[in-house]
């Protein structure tokens, strides 16, 4: 490979006179080349004497286009843009336009005349060639080619012929310096494609498997899109940076670049998601994101620095193509870490599902507290192997990067380069001194070449190599050429001093400013606007989310509001419906309906001044599931009230004997407009009343009835709920009967389940087909269908009918296998009077607790049994009146322990007789002694809290209360307490407001009254 470089004044090589002079030099070295078309001499026999001068026809017959032989040759020249015609050059009025328009023109040998091949020292503007410093004419020939010998013979004579017009380097025209150089182009084979496909499939499968384990994400499809967007951003940004650094990334297959970024991105993303799962659930979303990022940020930074250092070190010893790939990977790792901490973190904070995340995070938080000692005592090596610390992930990611670099080196380049370069670094001998080594630096410093020959040669891309390989060695992917140093011609009188002031900005930056800046600004503004709208849609500006932005350490999460103005005397009975309505019955013979969806508006249904046919005392009240009808059981009738229209419905006579029923509820599965009331009396009789006709039907459930409750079970997703009636008797039997159509079905009796002659209680676990049955010291989890005992709980002696339960199901539960993410029992201890929260959570390595019969499916699902579940117990001193929420936490109202002297207490007690507050009563703290408390499930104490029932600046303006009235759960996050003639509603902030779109699983029946002592009675609930 021989070449000549033709220079004029600095960056003035494209002037017509230089082109014409270059044509003269080309014709001297090659012979006449005007209208060069060697294909027309195909088939002409070669000359008999190889040393004899060649005619143009003989020369063209040896061209490689006419067949590859040992005498073949080809050349590349910018003059081919004009087909080496002097007339065309003189007639061309716009040389630059011709050069730019024909940059993809091919030579007769089918080699593209790229600007990088035929020019040196180029200057571009607006993506078009503006100037060039040198014209490069290159001859490619086989060793036996007469054309090559002719070049070698003529070159030494040029100083004598054209020395008056040119300064020639070397001055004698003889070029002796040369070097073997290897040109490579290895295309992607089918095997390479399979390897890349397998690598992508494994990486994506690994990501999807880990994604299925994350329960804290609202949109997993959105997360996948976010990950893809982050990887694309990292790749595009890295390519841009590498372009500024003038790195040639064409030597490694393009499919490798996204793969290496994908692997490193998944490492950081999955660690961030796992850290997010472990953050405390009571914190706001922004705090949880901050805690998680703070946990993984040091490891992510260490990983990035570690991998970048390794890649930079490898770039010094591997082949040039792999070296540039290492630099790209290092840049991509840095940018990916940046996008992780900005773009991905922002999207993740929007995408977190709060309620579902709270369940998962609460469980993980409790596991972390339970296993703190275990983690400290675990083997460090064992934790690395199990993947429980980030070091294993960092090692794995580093091994993947190292493996990929070495595979690329051995697959696409000579793996001997590494050993050679390492030997040079350590002072050893060059293992291959002749193949390849860089060309010697040109000594022509005085002519100020814009680009040196070595730099020009390294600039040739793989496409040019591919075209030459296709001609001389079609089945190969590399060729070795002896590259001679160029013969340089500088036109006499030329000014080689750089006159054009170099721009501070690189051409790539200038091109970006001129062509991409405006679209970028427009796209950025559009993206910011769309993201803002998307964020506003995903995070509506409601009160709960605004409160979530406040610091939970400064503002209590337990709030209280007062519903007043409905009653003059104490409230004796409370009920709540899923539609946001509450019903209160007072000793003043008033029945009030509270609309919590309409600014707590109160409507009086019945009062002494307006007789609507309700005879007091009221024995029980019930509201249907649709919050449309209220049923009031009085001493002689059942009165219906339409909640939506505030219109009285039918009044149906009923014989009650002024006895309070054991259970009173409305059947949700009815064909008529008005639901059918069901009354269960203490003698075991069940009465069905038909509202339309007023008829009633009775049947005997059991004798010696001790407790009865309704259970609503939903067997399938699209099936209507099934109503069951569960009752216990004094002899310890459990009776179950199912509602079938208009009547009750066959009765099932489960004998000997409970202790004989004790007070029993039933807690339905709606909508599951299970219930809890308890006596004084036994609690059993029983299957509704076959009466089998799924588990028996060991608890303290409990006060009669104080048992309650809250649970949450795993999302993978189905009709055959039901899993629980948490299960909380609450009751009041008989001896100490303490409130007790008994919580069961899965083991650290499991996701849920099998409700029953887990032996066969355990290995598949990873769930545990009751015996392996982790149990935590929390005690609340002096609980007062309290209720259990759906998440397993409890809210209660109690009196603070008094510190005043006994005579002060006597004064306070005597003032109760007046029942109206005065200055003296307020001095002794008649209202300040009451407080609300909240206890979370598990053994965490840091989120429990206490707040005064009356803020310091609030005027109570109500009757003094000795003991609070009944309490009832209001939706998912609130509990209402009857406090004298008002209702105090305690609400946990961060939840959606109670009373809107809640789902209750049982009717409000058998409501507690003021005659029951605080804390001795709890209404059964389920979630």
mmCIF file with all atom_site columns, C-alpha atoms in Angstrom, residues 754-926:
data_model
loop_
_atom_site.group_PDB
_atom_site.id
_atom_site.type_symbol
_atom_site.label_atom_id
_atom_site.label_alt_id
_atom_site.label_comp_id
_atom_site.label_asym_id
_atom_site.label_entity_id
_atom_site.label_seq_id
_atom_site.pdbx_PDB_ins_code
_atom_site.Cartn_x
_atom_site.Cartn_y
_atom_site.Cartn_z
_atom_site.occupancy
_atom_site.B_iso_or_equiv
_atom_site.pdbx_formal_charge
_atom_site.auth_seq_id
_atom_site.auth_comp_id
_atom_site.auth_asym_id
_atom_site.auth_atom_id
_atom_site.pdbx_PDB_model_num
ATOM 1   C CA . UNK A 1 754 ? -65.827 -25.540 72.360 1.00 0.00 ? 754 UNK A CA 1
ATOM 2   C CA . UNK A 1 755 ? -65.753 -25.891 76.129 1.00 0.00 ? 755 UNK A CA 1
ATOM 3   C CA . UNK A 1 756 ? -69.138 -26.688 77.655 1.00 0.00 ? 756 UNK A CA 1
ATOM 4   C CA . UNK A 1 757 ? -71.031 -24.111 79.745 1.00 0.00 ? 757 UNK A CA 1
ATOM 5   C CA . UNK A 1 758 ? -68.850 -21.115 78.913 1.00 0.00 ? 758 UNK A CA 1
ATOM 6   C CA . UNK A 1 759 ? -69.552 -17.851 77.147 1.00 0.00 ? 759 UNK A CA 1
ATOM 7   C CA . UNK A 1 760 ? -68.739 -18.367 73.488 1.00 0.00 ? 760 UNK A CA 1
ATOM 8   C CA . UNK A 1 761 ? -68.011 -15.976 70.655 1.00 0.00 ? 761 UNK A CA 1
ATOM 9   C CA . UNK A 1 762 ? -67.958 -16.279 66.876 1.00 0.00 ? 762 UNK A CA 1
ATOM 10  C CA . UNK A 1 763 ? -65.887 -13.952 64.665 1.00 0.00 ? 763 UNK A CA 1
ATOM 11  C CA . UNK A 1 764 ? -66.619 -14.361 60.916 1.00 0.00 ? 764 UNK A CA 1
ATOM 12  C CA . UNK A 1 765 ? -63.687 -13.947 58.540 1.00 0.00 ? 765 UNK A CA 1
ATOM 13  C CA . UNK A 1 766 ? -65.747 -12.572 55.658 1.00 0.00 ? 766 UNK A CA 1
ATOM 14  C CA . UNK A 1 767 ? -65.443 -13.011 52.736 1.00 0.00 ? 767 UNK A CA 1
ATOM 15  C CA . UNK A 1 768 ? -63.484 -16.219 53.435 1.00 0.00 ? 768 UNK A CA 1
ATOM 16  C CA . UNK A 1 769 ? -65.286 -19.430 54.298 1.00 0.00 ? 769 UNK A CA 1
ATOM 17  C CA . UNK A 1 770 ? -63.664 -19.482 57.738 1.00 0.00 ? 770 UNK A CA 1
ATOM 18  C CA . UNK A 1 771 ? -64.520 -18.193 61.190 1.00 0.00 ? 771 UNK A CA 1
ATOM 19  C CA . UNK A 1 772 ? -63.061 -17.974 64.674 1.00 0.00 ? 772 UNK A CA 1
ATOM 20  C CA . UNK A 1 773 ? -64.821 -19.639 67.581 1.00 0.00 ? 773 UNK A CA 1
ATOM 21  C CA . UNK A 1 774 ? -63.717 -18.962 71.146 1.00 0.00 ? 774 UNK A CA 1
ATOM 22  C CA . UNK A 1 775 ? -64.522 -19.789 74.718 1.00 0.00 ? 775 UNK A CA 1
ATOM 23  C CA . UNK A 1 776 ? -62.749 -18.502 77.798 1.00 0.00 ? 776 UNK A CA 1
ATOM 24  C CA . UNK A 1 777 ? -59.237 -19.640 76.877 1.00 0.00 ? 777 UNK A CA 1
ATOM 25  C CA . UNK A 1 778 ? -59.522 -21.265 73.454 1.00 0.00 ? 778 UNK A CA 1
ATOM 26  C CA . UNK A 1 779 ? -59.620 -19.746 69.960 1.00 0.00 ? 779 UNK A CA 1
ATOM 27  C CA . UNK A 1 780 ? -60.044 -22.024 66.962 1.00 0.00 ? 780 UNK A CA 1
ATOM 28  C CA . UNK A 1 781 ? -59.851 -21.243 63.237 1.00 0.00 ? 781 UNK A CA 1
ATOM 29  C CA . UNK A 1 782 ? -62.574 -23.394 61.665 1.00 0.00 ? 782 UNK A CA 1
ATOM 30  C CA . UNK A 1 783 ? -63.429 -24.199 58.060 1.00 0.00 ? 783 UNK A CA 1
ATOM 31  C CA . UNK A 1 784 ? -67.043 -23.315 57.319 1.00 0.00 ? 784 UNK A CA 1
ATOM 32  C CA . UNK A 1 785 ? -67.542 -26.146 54.837 1.00 0.00 ? 785 UNK A CA 1
ATOM 33  C CA . UNK A 1 786 ? -66.368 -29.220 56.734 1.00 0.00 ? 786 UNK A CA 1
ATOM 34  C CA . UNK A 1 787 ? -65.875 -27.965 60.282 1.00 0.00 ? 787 UNK A CA 1
ATOM 35  C CA . UNK A 1 788 ? -62.185 -28.877 60.333 1.00 0.00 ? 788 UNK A CA 1
ATOM 36  C CA . UNK A 1 789 ? -59.920 -26.873 62.607 1.00 0.00 ? 789 UNK A CA 1
ATOM 37  C CA . UNK A 1 790 ? -57.234 -25.144 60.575 1.00 0.00 ? 790 UNK A CA 1
ATOM 38  C CA . UNK A 1 791 ? -55.374 -23.949 63.667 1.00 0.00 ? 791 UNK A CA 1
ATOM 39  C CA . UNK A 1 792 ? -55.848 -23.441 67.399 1.00 0.00 ? 792 UNK A CA 1
ATOM 40  C CA . UNK A 1 793 ? -54.348 -20.353 69.002 1.00 0.00 ? 793 UNK A CA 1
ATOM 41  C CA . UNK A 1 794 ? -52.789 -20.261 72.457 1.00 0.00 ? 794 UNK A CA 1
ATOM 42  C CA . UNK A 1 795 ? -53.879 -17.070 74.186 1.00 0.00 ? 795 UNK A CA 1
ATOM 43  C CA . UNK A 1 796 ? -54.497 -15.716 77.659 1.00 0.00 ? 796 UNK A CA 1
ATOM 44  C CA . UNK A 1 797 ? -57.880 -15.945 79.302 1.00 0.00 ? 797 UNK A CA 1
ATOM 45  C CA . UNK A 1 798 ? -59.989 -13.371 77.529 1.00 0.00 ? 798 UNK A CA 1
ATOM 46  C CA . UNK A 1 799 ? -62.950 -11.352 78.629 1.00 0.00 ? 799 UNK A CA 1
ATOM 47  C CA . UNK A 1 800 ? -66.245 -12.562 77.201 1.00 0.00 ? 800 UNK A CA 1
ATOM 48  C CA . UNK A 1 801 ? -66.863 -11.490 73.606 1.00 0.00 ? 801 UNK A CA 1
ATOM 49  C CA . UNK A 1 802 ? -63.805 -9.220  73.392 1.00 0.00 ? 802 UNK A CA 1
ATOM 50  C CA . UNK A 1 803 ? -62.223 -11.154 70.505 1.00 0.00 ? 803 UNK A CA 1
ATOM 51  C CA . UNK A 1 804 ? -61.678 -9.429  67.159 1.00 0.00 ? 804 UNK A CA 1
ATOM 52  C CA . UNK A 1 805 ? -59.613 -10.196 64.080 1.00 0.00 ? 805 UNK A CA 1
ATOM 53  C CA . UNK A 1 806 ? -58.008 -8.454  61.093 1.00 0.00 ? 806 UNK A CA 1
ATOM 54  C CA . UNK A 1 807 ? -56.162 -10.068 58.215 1.00 0.00 ? 807 UNK A CA 1
ATOM 55  C CA . UNK A 1 808 ? -54.900 -9.457  54.700 1.00 0.00 ? 808 UNK A CA 1
ATOM 56  C CA . UNK A 1 809 ? -54.752 -12.054 51.937 1.00 0.00 ? 809 UNK A CA 1
ATOM 57  C CA . UNK A 1 810 ? -51.902 -12.663 49.543 1.00 0.00 ? 810 UNK A CA 1
ATOM 58  C CA . UNK A 1 811 ? -52.744 -11.680 45.984 1.00 0.00 ? 811 UNK A CA 1
ATOM 59  C CA . UNK A 1 812 ? -51.895 -15.186 44.735 1.00 0.00 ? 812 UNK A CA 1
ATOM 60  C CA . UNK A 1 813 ? -54.655 -16.719 46.839 1.00 0.00 ? 813 UNK A CA 1
ATOM 61  C CA . UNK A 1 814 ? -57.327 -18.769 45.088 1.00 0.00 ? 814 UNK A CA 1
ATOM 62  C CA . UNK A 1 815 ? -60.163 -21.100 45.953 1.00 0.00 ? 815 UNK A CA 1
ATOM 63  C CA . UNK A 1 816 ? -57.791 -24.002 46.612 1.00 0.00 ? 816 UNK A CA 1
ATOM 64  C CA . UNK A 1 817 ? -54.980 -22.207 48.436 1.00 0.00 ? 817 UNK A CA 1
ATOM 65  C CA . UNK A 1 818 ? -55.509 -19.145 50.608 1.00 0.00 ? 818 UNK A CA 1
ATOM 66  C CA . UNK A 1 819 ? -52.467 -17.285 51.889 1.00 0.00 ? 819 UNK A CA 1
ATOM 67  C CA . UNK A 1 820 ? -52.346 -14.616 54.579 1.00 0.00 ? 820 UNK A CA 1
ATOM 68  C CA . UNK A 1 821 ? -49.810 -11.810 54.581 1.00 0.00 ? 821 UNK A CA 1
ATOM 69  C CA . UNK A 1 822 ? -50.745 -10.895 58.151 1.00 0.00 ? 822 UNK A CA 1
ATOM 70  C CA . UNK A 1 823 ? -53.215 -12.099 60.765 1.00 0.00 ? 823 UNK A CA 1
ATOM 71  C CA . UNK A 1 824 ? -53.968 -10.194 63.982 1.00 0.00 ? 824 UNK A CA 1
ATOM 72  C CA . UNK A 1 825 ? -56.061 -11.306 66.952 1.00 0.00 ? 825 UNK A CA 1
ATOM 73  C CA . UNK A 1 826 ? -57.175 -8.680  69.447 1.00 0.00 ? 826 UNK A CA 1
ATOM 74  C CA . UNK A 1 827 ? -58.785 -9.307  72.812 1.00 0.00 ? 827 UNK A CA 1
ATOM 75  C CA . UNK A 1 828 ? -58.855 -8.035  76.379 1.00 0.00 ? 828 UNK A CA 1
ATOM 76  C CA . UNK A 1 829 ? -57.122 -10.107 79.022 1.00 0.00 ? 829 UNK A CA 1
ATOM 77  C CA . UNK A 1 830 ? -59.439 -11.313 81.764 1.00 0.00 ? 830 UNK A CA 1
ATOM 78  C CA . UNK A 1 831 ? -56.996 -10.958 84.662 1.00 0.00 ? 831 UNK A CA 1
ATOM 79  C CA . UNK A 1 832 ? -55.039 -7.788  83.860 1.00 0.00 ? 832 UNK A CA 1
ATOM 80  C CA . UNK A 1 833 ? -57.578 -6.003  81.672 1.00 0.00 ? 833 UNK A CA 1
ATOM 81  C CA . UNK A 1 834 ? -54.834 -5.196  79.158 1.00 0.00 ? 834 UNK A CA 1
ATOM 82  C CA . UNK A 1 835 ? -55.592 -4.987  75.473 1.00 0.00 ? 835 UNK A CA 1
ATOM 83  C CA . UNK A 1 836 ? -53.577 -7.540  73.501 1.00 0.00 ? 836 UNK A CA 1
ATOM 84  C CA . UNK A 1 837 ? -52.656 -7.572  69.815 1.00 0.00 ? 837 UNK A CA 1
ATOM 85  C CA . UNK A 1 838 ? -51.450 -11.023 68.756 1.00 0.00 ? 838 UNK A CA 1
ATOM 86  C CA . UNK A 1 839 ? -49.969 -10.814 65.232 1.00 0.00 ? 839 UNK A CA 1
ATOM 87  C CA . UNK A 1 840 ? -48.856 -13.618 62.914 1.00 0.00 ? 840 UNK A CA 1
ATOM 88  C CA . UNK A 1 841 ? -46.630 -12.900 59.892 1.00 0.00 ? 841 UNK A CA 1
ATOM 89  C CA . UNK A 1 842 ? -44.841 -15.233 57.455 1.00 0.00 ? 842 UNK A CA 1
ATOM 90  C CA . UNK A 1 843 ? -41.320 -16.383 58.097 1.00 0.00 ? 843 UNK A CA 1
ATOM 91  C CA . UNK A 1 844 ? -38.537 -14.294 56.613 1.00 0.00 ? 844 UNK A CA 1
ATOM 92  C CA . UNK A 1 845 ? -38.084 -16.581 53.624 1.00 0.00 ? 845 UNK A CA 1
ATOM 93  C CA . UNK A 1 846 ? -41.817 -16.948 52.920 1.00 0.00 ? 846 UNK A CA 1
ATOM 94  C CA . UNK A 1 847 ? -44.427 -14.680 51.395 1.00 0.00 ? 847 UNK A CA 1
ATOM 95  C CA . UNK A 1 848 ? -47.609 -15.807 53.142 1.00 0.00 ? 848 UNK A CA 1
ATOM 96  C CA . UNK A 1 849 ? -49.144 -18.163 55.690 1.00 0.00 ? 849 UNK A CA 1
ATOM 97  C CA . UNK A 1 850 ? -51.194 -21.060 54.401 1.00 0.00 ? 850 UNK A CA 1
ATOM 98  C CA . UNK A 1 851 ? -54.642 -20.850 55.916 1.00 0.00 ? 851 UNK A CA 1
ATOM 99  C CA . UNK A 1 852 ? -55.038 -24.622 55.824 1.00 0.00 ? 852 UNK A CA 1
ATOM 100 C CA . UNK A 1 853 ? -53.574 -27.765 54.213 1.00 0.00 ? 853 UNK A CA 1
ATOM 101 C CA . UNK A 1 854 ? -50.303 -26.339 52.995 1.00 0.00 ? 854 UNK A CA 1
ATOM 102 C CA . UNK A 1 855 ? -48.172 -29.487 52.834 1.00 0.00 ? 855 UNK A CA 1
ATOM 103 C CA . UNK A 1 856 ? -48.527 -30.275 49.134 1.00 0.00 ? 856 UNK A CA 1
ATOM 104 C CA . UNK A 1 857 ? -48.228 -26.776 47.687 1.00 0.00 ? 857 UNK A CA 1
ATOM 105 C CA . UNK A 1 858 ? -45.610 -25.355 49.992 1.00 0.00 ? 858 UNK A CA 1
ATOM 106 C CA . UNK A 1 859 ? -42.608 -26.110 47.840 1.00 0.00 ? 859 UNK A CA 1
ATOM 107 C CA . UNK A 1 860 ? -44.288 -24.482 44.861 1.00 0.00 ? 860 UNK A CA 1
ATOM 108 C CA . UNK A 1 861 ? -45.574 -21.304 46.435 1.00 0.00 ? 861 UNK A CA 1
ATOM 109 C CA . UNK A 1 862 ? -42.992 -20.653 49.135 1.00 0.00 ? 862 UNK A CA 1
ATOM 110 C CA . UNK A 1 863 ? -45.660 -20.149 51.816 1.00 0.00 ? 863 UNK A CA 1
ATOM 111 C CA . UNK A 1 864 ? -45.356 -21.371 55.388 1.00 0.00 ? 864 UNK A CA 1
ATOM 112 C CA . UNK A 1 865 ? -47.717 -22.968 57.890 1.00 0.00 ? 865 UNK A CA 1
ATOM 113 C CA . UNK A 1 866 ? -49.045 -21.626 61.168 1.00 0.00 ? 866 UNK A CA 1
ATOM 114 C CA . UNK A 1 867 ? -46.373 -23.460 63.142 1.00 0.00 ? 867 UNK A CA 1
ATOM 115 C CA . UNK A 1 868 ? -43.621 -21.648 61.217 1.00 0.00 ? 868 UNK A CA 1
ATOM 116 C CA . UNK A 1 869 ? -45.248 -18.218 61.276 1.00 0.00 ? 869 UNK A CA 1
ATOM 117 C CA . UNK A 1 870 ? -43.609 -15.509 63.366 1.00 0.00 ? 870 UNK A CA 1
ATOM 118 C CA . UNK A 1 871 ? -45.720 -14.411 66.343 1.00 0.00 ? 871 UNK A CA 1
ATOM 119 C CA . UNK A 1 872 ? -45.531 -11.019 68.042 1.00 0.00 ? 872 UNK A CA 1
ATOM 120 C CA . UNK A 1 873 ? -47.586 -9.813  70.987 1.00 0.00 ? 873 UNK A CA 1
ATOM 121 C CA . UNK A 1 874 ? -48.237 -6.227  72.050 1.00 0.00 ? 874 UNK A CA 1
ATOM 122 C CA . UNK A 1 875 ? -49.983 -5.219  75.282 1.00 0.00 ? 875 UNK A CA 1
ATOM 123 C CA . UNK A 1 876 ? -51.877 -1.965  75.859 1.00 0.00 ? 876 UNK A CA 1
ATOM 124 C CA . UNK A 1 877 ? -52.388 -0.880  79.444 1.00 0.00 ? 877 UNK A CA 1
ATOM 125 C CA . UNK A 1 878 ? -55.776 0.568   80.349 1.00 0.00 ? 878 UNK A CA 1
ATOM 126 C CA . UNK A 1 879 ? -57.184 0.285   76.807 1.00 0.00 ? 879 UNK A CA 1
ATOM 127 C CA . UNK A 1 880 ? -60.633 1.730   77.546 1.00 0.00 ? 880 UNK A CA 1
ATOM 128 C CA . UNK A 1 881 ? -62.956 1.406   74.535 1.00 0.00 ? 881 UNK A CA 1
ATOM 129 C CA . UNK A 1 882 ? -61.085 0.287   71.437 1.00 0.00 ? 882 UNK A CA 1
ATOM 130 C CA . UNK A 1 883 ? -61.576 -1.238  68.020 1.00 0.00 ? 883 UNK A CA 1
ATOM 131 C CA . UNK A 1 884 ? -59.368 -3.086  65.561 1.00 0.00 ? 884 UNK A CA 1
ATOM 132 C CA . UNK A 1 885 ? -58.837 -1.648  62.064 1.00 0.00 ? 885 UNK A CA 1
ATOM 133 C CA . UNK A 1 886 ? -58.470 -3.618  58.866 1.00 0.00 ? 886 UNK A CA 1
ATOM 134 C CA . UNK A 1 887 ? -54.659 -3.292  58.829 1.00 0.00 ? 887 UNK A CA 1
ATOM 135 C CA . UNK A 1 888 ? -54.331 -4.850  62.281 1.00 0.00 ? 888 UNK A CA 1
ATOM 136 C CA . UNK A 1 889 ? -53.744 -1.628  64.205 1.00 0.00 ? 889 UNK A CA 1
ATOM 137 C CA . UNK A 1 890 ? -56.022 -0.567  67.044 1.00 0.00 ? 890 UNK A CA 1
ATOM 138 C CA . UNK A 1 891 ? -57.515 2.788   68.040 1.00 0.00 ? 891 UNK A CA 1
ATOM 139 C CA . UNK A 1 892 ? -58.919 3.358   71.497 1.00 0.00 ? 892 UNK A CA 1
ATOM 140 C CA . UNK A 1 893 ? -60.369 5.995   73.821 1.00 0.00 ? 893 UNK A CA 1
ATOM 141 C CA . UNK A 1 894 ? -59.404 5.940   77.476 1.00 0.00 ? 894 UNK A CA 1
ATOM 142 C CA . UNK A 1 895 ? -59.049 8.055   80.584 1.00 0.00 ? 895 UNK A CA 1
ATOM 143 C CA . UNK A 1 896 ? -55.519 8.991   81.565 1.00 0.00 ? 896 UNK A CA 1
ATOM 144 C CA . UNK A 1 897 ? -54.391 7.921   85.052 1.00 0.00 ? 897 UNK A CA 1
ATOM 145 C CA . UNK A 1 898 ? -55.253 10.669  87.532 1.00 0.00 ? 898 UNK A CA 1
ATOM 146 C CA . UNK A 1 899 ? -52.528 12.411  89.532 1.00 0.00 ? 899 UNK A CA 1
ATOM 147 C CA . UNK A 1 900 ? -54.747 14.670  91.587 1.00 0.00 ? 900 UNK A CA 1
ATOM 148 C CA . UNK A 1 901 ? -55.346 14.061  95.256 1.00 0.00 ? 901 UNK A CA 1
ATOM 149 C CA . UNK A 1 902 ? -58.374 12.123  96.433 1.00 0.00 ? 902 UNK A CA 1
ATOM 150 C CA . UNK A 1 903 ? -60.303 15.219  97.521 1.00 0.00 ? 903 UNK A CA 1
ATOM 151 C CA . UNK A 1 904 ? -59.820 16.758  94.091 1.00 0.00 ? 904 UNK A CA 1
ATOM 152 C CA . UNK A 1 905 ? -61.164 13.524  92.606 1.00 0.00 ? 905 UNK A CA 1
ATOM 153 C CA . UNK A 1 906 ? -64.201 13.673  94.843 1.00 0.00 ? 906 UNK A CA 1
ATOM 154 C CA . UNK A 1 907 ? -64.909 17.224  93.705 1.00 0.00 ? 907 UNK A CA 1
ATOM 155 C CA . UNK A 1 908 ? -64.659 16.133  90.091 1.00 0.00 ? 908 UNK A CA 1
ATOM 156 C CA . UNK A 1 909 ? -66.993 13.188  90.633 1.00 0.00 ? 909 UNK A CA 1
ATOM 157 C CA . UNK A 1 910 ? -69.550 15.313  92.446 1.00 0.00 ? 910 UNK A CA 1
ATOM 158 C CA . UNK A 1 911 ? -69.607 17.784  89.603 1.00 0.00 ? 911 UNK A CA 1
ATOM 159 C CA . UNK A 1 912 ? -70.715 15.030  87.221 1.00 0.00 ? 912 UNK A CA 1
ATOM 160 C CA . UNK A 1 913 ? -74.210 15.183  88.647 1.00 0.00 ? 913 UNK A CA 1
ATOM 161 C CA . UNK A 1 914 ? -74.759 18.551  86.990 1.00 0.00 ? 914 UNK A CA 1
ATOM 162 C CA . UNK A 1 915 ? -73.567 17.093  83.607 1.00 0.00 ? 915 UNK A CA 1
ATOM 163 C CA . UNK A 1 916 ? -72.960 20.608  82.269 1.00 0.00 ? 916 UNK A CA 1
ATOM 164 C CA . UNK A 1 917 ? -69.408 21.984  82.269 1.00 0.00 ? 917 UNK A CA 1
ATOM 165 C CA . UNK A 1 918 ? -68.508 24.864  84.541 1.00 0.00 ? 918 UNK A CA 1
ATOM 166 C CA . UNK A 1 919 ? -65.323 26.584  85.531 1.00 0.00 ? 919 UNK A CA 1
ATOM 167 C CA . UNK A 1 920 ? -64.715 24.297  88.489 1.00 0.00 ? 920 UNK A CA 1
ATOM 168 C CA . UNK A 1 921 ? -65.131 21.147  86.430 1.00 0.00 ? 921 UNK A CA 1
ATOM 169 C CA . UNK A 1 922 ? -62.692 22.400  83.837 1.00 0.00 ? 922 UNK A CA 1
ATOM 170 C CA . UNK A 1 923 ? -60.161 23.192  86.545 1.00 0.00 ? 923 UNK A CA 1
ATOM 171 C CA . UNK A 1 924 ? -59.995 19.546  87.630 1.00 0.00 ? 924 UNK A CA 1
ATOM 172 C CA . UNK A 1 925 ? -59.671 18.378  84.001 1.00 0.00 ? 925 UNK A CA 1
ATOM 173 C CA . UNK A 1 926 ? -63.097 16.864  83.340 1.00 0.00 ? 926 UNK A CA 1
#
